[in-house]
Tab-separated table of C-alpha atoms in Angstrom:
chain	number	residue	atom	x	y	z
T	1	MET	CA	110.534	94.765	57.396
T	2	LEU	CA	114.130	95.965	57.742
T	3	ARG	CA	114.765	98.330	60.587
T	4	ASN	CA	116.497	101.622	60.200
T	5	PRO	CA	119.981	101.097	61.701
T	6	ASN	CA	120.095	104.794	62.522
T	7	ARG	CA	116.799	104.873	64.392
T	8	LYS	CA	116.576	106.424	67.824
T	9	PRO	CA	116.486	103.933	70.721
T	10	ILE	CA	113.341	103.592	72.823
T	11	TYR	CA	113.458	104.762	76.437
T	12	PHE	CA	111.210	104.138	79.434
T	13	THR	CA	110.842	107.241	81.604
T	14	ILE	CA	109.367	106.748	85.062
T	15	ILE	CA	108.015	109.661	87.082
T	16	ILE	CA	106.840	109.089	90.644
T	17	ASP	CA	104.896	112.076	91.916
T	18	LEU	CA	104.010	112.545	95.568
T	19	LYS	CA	100.276	112.979	96.047
T	20	GLY	CA	99.215	115.947	98.181
T	21	SER	CA	102.743	117.162	98.868
T	22	ARG	CA	101.466	120.661	99.690
T	23	THR	CA	98.552	119.586	101.838
T	24	ASN	CA	99.808	116.416	103.535
T	25	PHE	CA	103.334	117.402	104.539
T	26	VAL	CA	104.470	119.805	107.233
T	27	ASP	CA	106.334	122.084	104.797
T	28	GLN	CA	108.439	122.050	101.633
T	29	GLU	CA	111.580	121.140	103.560
T	30	ALA	CA	109.813	118.060	104.950
T	31	THR	CA	108.700	117.107	101.430
T	32	ASN	CA	112.211	117.518	100.019
T	33	SER	CA	113.662	115.467	102.850
T	34	PHE	CA	111.206	112.634	102.307
T	35	ILE	CA	111.707	112.550	98.528
T	36	SER	CA	115.465	112.544	99.034
T	37	TYR	CA	115.121	109.547	101.320
T	38	PHE	CA	112.940	107.769	98.743
T	39	VAL	CA	115.527	108.461	96.000
T	40	ARG	CA	118.291	106.965	98.124
T	41	LYS	CA	116.276	103.818	98.738
T	42	LEU	CA	115.572	103.388	95.012
T	43	ASN	CA	119.155	103.952	93.918
T	44	ALA	CA	120.461	101.587	96.608
T	45	GLU	CA	118.052	98.845	95.457
T	46	PHE	CA	118.761	99.132	91.718
T	47	ILE	CA	122.359	100.390	91.591
T	48	MET	CA	123.553	97.183	89.918
T	49	ASP	CA	120.790	97.251	87.274
T	50	ILE	CA	120.299	100.797	86.053
T	51	GLY	CA	123.763	101.410	84.583
T	52	GLU	CA	124.418	105.090	83.920
T	53	SER	CA	120.841	106.031	84.798
T	54	THR	CA	119.941	107.022	88.363
T	55	PHE	CA	116.817	108.110	90.182
T	56	GLN	CA	116.774	111.881	90.549
T	57	GLN	CA	114.609	114.287	92.551
T	58	LYS	CA	112.508	116.500	90.266
T	59	ASP	CA	110.598	119.696	91.107
T	60	GLY	CA	110.795	119.040	94.838
T	61	ASP	CA	108.055	116.421	95.069
T	62	SER	CA	108.776	114.020	92.191
T	63	ILE	CA	111.301	111.327	91.261
T	64	MET	CA	112.383	110.583	87.705
T	65	ILE	CA	114.546	108.010	85.977
T	66	VAL	CA	115.145	107.408	82.248
T	67	LEU	CA	115.773	103.731	81.499
T	68	GLN	CA	117.640	102.847	78.342
T	69	GLU	CA	116.469	100.281	75.773
T	70	GLY	CA	117.023	96.775	77.085
T	71	MET	CA	115.901	97.662	80.624
T	72	GLU	CA	112.218	96.922	80.017
T	73	ALA	CA	111.989	94.293	82.743
T	74	LEU	CA	113.142	96.862	85.312
T	75	VAL	CA	109.934	98.835	84.852
T	76	TYR	CA	107.898	96.097	86.508
T	77	ARG	CA	110.531	95.447	89.166
T	78	ILE	CA	110.641	99.136	90.111
T	79	TYR	CA	106.857	99.274	90.488
T	80	GLN	CA	106.908	96.082	92.521
T	81	PHE	CA	109.677	97.410	94.767
T	82	CYS	CA	107.863	100.709	95.329
T	83	ASN	CA	104.723	98.876	96.466
T	84	SER	CA	106.859	96.680	98.688
T	85	LEU	CA	108.840	99.545	100.194
T	86	TYR	CA	105.643	101.444	100.954
T	87	TYR	CA	104.509	98.841	103.487
T	88	ARG	CA	107.825	98.537	105.298
T	89	SER	CA	107.842	99.996	108.798
T	90	GLU	CA	110.909	102.153	108.176
T	91	PHE	CA	109.331	103.854	105.145
T	92	GLN	CA	106.105	104.566	107.009
T	93	GLU	CA	107.961	105.857	110.066
T	94	VAL	CA	110.041	108.263	107.955
T	95	ALA	CA	106.877	109.502	106.262
T	96	VAL	CA	105.029	110.063	109.511
T	97	THR	CA	107.808	112.316	110.825
T	98	LYS	CA	107.376	114.561	107.763
T	99	MET	CA	103.596	114.587	107.475
T	100	ILE	CA	100.710	116.408	109.101
T	101	PRO	CA	99.121	114.059	111.653
T	102	GLY	CA	96.220	112.039	110.287
T	103	LYS	CA	97.286	112.311	106.642
T	104	HIS	CA	97.992	109.319	104.407
T	105	ILE	CA	100.775	108.981	101.873
T	106	ALA	CA	100.201	107.993	98.227
T	107	PHE	CA	101.843	108.518	94.846
T	108	TYR	CA	101.185	108.835	91.127
T	109	PHE	CA	103.349	106.529	88.986
T	110	SER	CA	103.680	107.293	85.281
T	111	ILE	CA	105.610	105.400	82.602
T	112	GLY	CA	106.342	107.271	79.367
T	113	ILE	CA	107.645	105.194	76.451
T	114	GLY	CA	109.302	106.881	73.512
T	115	THR	CA	112.551	108.520	72.407
T	116	VAL	CA	115.014	110.936	73.975
T	117	ASP	CA	116.395	113.908	72.047
T	118	THR	CA	119.241	114.924	74.352
T	119	ASN	CA	122.685	113.345	74.602
T	120	ILE	CA	122.830	110.059	76.536
T	121	ASN	CA	125.239	111.701	78.979
T	122	GLN	CA	122.431	114.036	80.064
T	123	LEU	CA	119.921	111.360	81.049
T	124	ASN	CA	120.362	112.185	84.720
T	125	ASN	CA	119.937	115.921	84.267
T	126	VAL	CA	116.194	116.253	84.883
T	127	ASP	CA	116.265	119.943	83.933
T	128	VAL	CA	117.745	119.283	80.473
T	129	VAL	CA	116.746	115.827	79.245
T	130	ASN	CA	113.802	115.864	76.836
T	131	GLY	CA	112.021	113.842	74.181
T	132	SER	CA	108.758	111.968	73.741
T	133	SER	CA	109.568	109.513	76.531
T	134	ILE	CA	109.856	112.345	79.037
T	135	SER	CA	106.877	114.341	77.775
T	136	ARG	CA	104.671	111.235	77.788
T	137	ALA	CA	105.646	110.439	81.366
T	138	THR	CA	104.811	114.021	82.338
T	139	GLU	CA	101.490	113.873	80.495
T	140	GLY	CA	100.792	110.550	82.187
T	141	ILE	CA	101.134	112.120	85.631
T	142	MET	CA	98.588	114.792	84.727
T	143	LEU	CA	96.177	112.244	83.273
T	144	VAL	CA	96.367	109.760	86.124
T	145	LYS	CA	95.614	112.582	88.557
T	146	ARG	CA	92.436	113.311	86.634
T	147	ILE	CA	91.540	109.610	86.448
T	148	VAL	CA	91.971	109.170	90.196
T	149	ALA	CA	89.830	112.275	90.740
T	150	ASN	CA	87.166	110.773	88.415
T	151	GLN	CA	87.487	113.709	86.039
T	152	VAL	CA	88.208	111.618	82.915
T	153	PRO	CA	85.431	109.405	81.432
T	154	THR	CA	87.859	106.902	79.880
T	155	PRO	CA	88.395	103.139	80.182
T	156	GLN	CA	91.740	103.639	81.968
T	157	PHE	CA	91.904	101.842	85.282
T	158	SER	CA	91.737	103.819	88.509
T	159	PHE	CA	94.148	102.385	91.067
T	160	LYS	CA	92.470	102.725	94.472
T	161	LYS	CA	94.120	100.040	96.589
T	162	SER	CA	97.692	100.314	95.378
T	163	PRO	CA	99.483	103.331	96.933
T	164	PHE	CA	101.063	104.016	93.518
T	165	LYS	CA	98.419	105.160	91.040
T	166	LEU	CA	99.766	103.926	87.685
T	167	LEU	CA	99.430	104.929	84.058
T	168	ILE	CA	101.445	103.913	80.982
T	169	ASN	CA	101.583	106.452	78.155
T	170	THR	CA	102.885	105.709	74.647
T	171	THR	CA	101.283	108.473	72.644
T	172	SER	CA	100.340	112.134	72.821
T	173	GLU	CA	96.902	111.220	71.467
T	174	LEU	CA	95.177	109.891	74.547
T	175	ASN	CA	92.790	106.916	74.321
T	176	THR	CA	94.559	105.538	71.239
T	177	GLN	CA	97.070	103.282	72.892
T	178	PRO	CA	95.484	99.825	73.244
T	179	SER	CA	98.763	98.006	73.962
T	180	ALA	CA	99.676	100.348	76.830
T	181	ASP	CA	96.131	100.168	78.251
T	182	ALA	CA	96.320	96.364	78.130
T	183	ILE	CA	99.528	96.348	80.199
T	184	THR	CA	97.999	98.835	82.624
T	185	GLY	CA	95.108	96.407	82.892
T	186	LEU	CA	97.478	93.603	83.923
T	187	PHE	CA	98.982	95.820	86.637
T	188	TYR	CA	95.417	96.593	87.721
T	189	LEU	CA	94.486	92.911	87.844
T	190	LEU	CA	97.437	92.076	90.082
T	191	TYR	CA	97.527	95.083	92.414
T	192	GLU	CA	93.802	95.835	92.649
T	193	LYS	CA	92.010	92.505	92.184
T	194	ILE	CA	94.403	89.794	93.395
T	195	LEU	CA	96.103	91.783	96.137
T	196	ASN	CA	92.697	93.054	97.177
T	197	THR	CA	93.147	93.122	100.965
T	198	LYS	CA	95.579	94.925	103.197
T	199	SER	CA	96.928	91.675	104.610
T	200	LYS	CA	97.694	90.331	101.124
T	201	ARG	CA	99.507	93.529	100.180
T	202	PHE	CA	101.512	93.443	103.396
T	203	GLY	CA	102.423	89.810	102.847
T	204	TYR	CA	103.357	90.404	99.219
T	205	ALA	CA	105.498	93.359	100.253
T	206	LEU	CA	107.322	91.418	102.926
T	207	LEU	CA	108.056	88.553	100.542
T	208	TYR	CA	109.771	90.857	98.016
T	209	PRO	CA	111.991	89.789	96.294
T	210	GLU	CA	111.347	86.084	96.999
T	211	ARG	CA	112.432	86.504	100.595
T	212	GLN	CA	112.874	83.253	102.515
T	213	ILE	CA	110.761	83.526	105.650
T	214	SER	CA	108.589	81.030	107.500
T	215	ASN	CA	104.879	81.550	107.962
T	216	ILE	CA	105.369	81.889	111.732
T	217	ASP	CA	108.096	84.511	111.374
T	218	LEU	CA	106.057	86.406	108.808
T	219	ALA	CA	102.962	86.364	111.045
T	220	HIS	CA	105.041	87.580	113.992
T	221	GLU	CA	106.489	90.394	111.878
T	222	LEU	CA	103.013	91.442	110.740
T	223	ALA	CA	101.923	91.562	114.366
T	224	GLU	CA	104.979	93.337	115.783
T	225	LYS	CA	106.114	95.735	113.057
T	226	TYR	CA	102.855	96.333	111.262
T	227	LYS	CA	100.438	96.177	114.216
T	228	MET	CA	98.077	93.753	112.484
T	229	SER	CA	96.021	92.550	115.438
T	230	SER	CA	94.736	89.412	113.729
T	231	PHE	CA	98.302	88.000	113.929
T	232	ASN	CA	98.823	89.056	117.545
T	233	VAL	CA	98.700	85.647	119.262
T	234	ASP	CA	100.646	83.753	121.913
T	235	TYR	CA	103.530	82.391	119.829
T	236	SER	CA	104.586	80.098	122.669
T	237	ASP	CA	101.290	78.205	122.350
T	238	PRO	CA	101.636	75.398	119.734
T	239	ILE	CA	97.909	75.521	118.835
T	240	GLN	CA	97.897	79.291	118.253
T	241	ARG	CA	101.162	78.999	116.294
T	242	SER	CA	99.587	76.390	114.065
T	243	GLN	CA	96.453	78.478	113.585
T	244	VAL	CA	98.332	81.642	112.673
T	245	SER	CA	100.605	79.689	110.287
T	246	SER	CA	97.495	78.385	108.496
T	247	LYS	CA	96.110	81.930	108.350
T	248	VAL	CA	99.288	83.143	106.623
T	249	SER	CA	99.131	80.251	104.160
T	250	VAL	CA	95.556	81.161	103.195
T	251	MET	CA	96.430	84.851	102.991
T	252	LEU	CA	99.417	84.284	100.655
T	253	ALA	CA	97.897	81.520	98.535
T	254	PRO	CA	96.739	83.880	95.742
T	255	VAL	CA	100.136	85.620	95.465
T	256	LYS	CA	102.082	82.405	95.306
T	257	LYS	CA	99.992	80.729	92.633
T	258	GLU	CA	100.994	80.397	88.986
T	259	PRO	CA	98.515	83.053	87.691
T	260	VAL	CA	100.487	85.779	89.491
T	261	LEU	CA	103.740	84.645	87.824
T	262	LEU	CA	101.946	84.552	84.465
T	263	ILE	CA	100.697	88.107	84.971
T	264	GLN	CA	104.210	89.296	85.893
T	265	ASN	CA	105.673	87.664	82.785
T	266	ALA	CA	102.879	89.067	80.613
T	267	ILE	CA	103.601	92.600	81.878
T	268	VAL	CA	107.288	92.349	80.981
T	269	ASN	CA	106.573	90.801	77.614
T	270	GLY	CA	103.929	93.423	76.950
T	271	LEU	CA	106.421	96.197	77.595
T	272	LEU	CA	108.823	94.556	75.163
T	273	ASN	CA	106.037	94.391	72.555
T	274	ILE	CA	105.234	98.090	73.062
T	275	LYS	CA	108.860	98.908	72.420
T	276	GLU	CA	108.794	96.896	69.189
T	277	GLU	CA	105.599	98.654	68.070
T	278	LEU	CA	107.228	102.031	68.584
T	279	VAL	CA	110.400	100.902	66.816
T	280	GLN	CA	108.349	100.125	63.709
T	281	GLN	CA	107.088	103.715	63.702
T	282	LEU	CA	110.584	105.213	63.629
């Protein structure tokens, strides 16, 4: 089938919404300050990849970016980075200074795939840009909130372990998007079933993006920066060093194996396939 050369391009809109911004944070100023910090970290990490697009603060407690066609692989990398950043000591320390004591920080993460109606020069204007990609991302935030709250009897996956509760939305008619649900399922498999313990998620976060670090140094970092008592040993003792190194090897074995790489590749390829499916509908 020949494609329409005048078709609209497909965009990937990501909205990251702060969970409990009104109940978990000291006040609106604290929320704004924290979201601004998060935006700066995202833009600094992806400045070389996102072209004219940038992460923007939206409605005080959300972050939005509209990725142009051809940036499909960034969707997975952004989600991976967010989960990695969450477990870094700096991120947690900044959050704690803004939050009510005893509260925990979490997010909703929605990906809307579709078209954009406004001029490409307005992609960074969150108050103006519109189109199905943006509306689907917005709808996705509302739906994932209901899924997490167990208010929606649907097969969508409820992300409980990952701090970023994810949903991919490709249609306004909910429950009729098998391709998107399949990709959500792959995210779920990786972040909820394989990275199913806190230590695995910490280790995975610290290894992003393929960071070169020895087992001993990683164990020491987990003990010192992240207060994980099981890694708090006498590092001058060769026997304890050997034991803790083996513990790290066992902990990270699932995230270093080929199945994880296959899942990552399947997610990116799946997003490309979703784009192609939507292209055929234009």
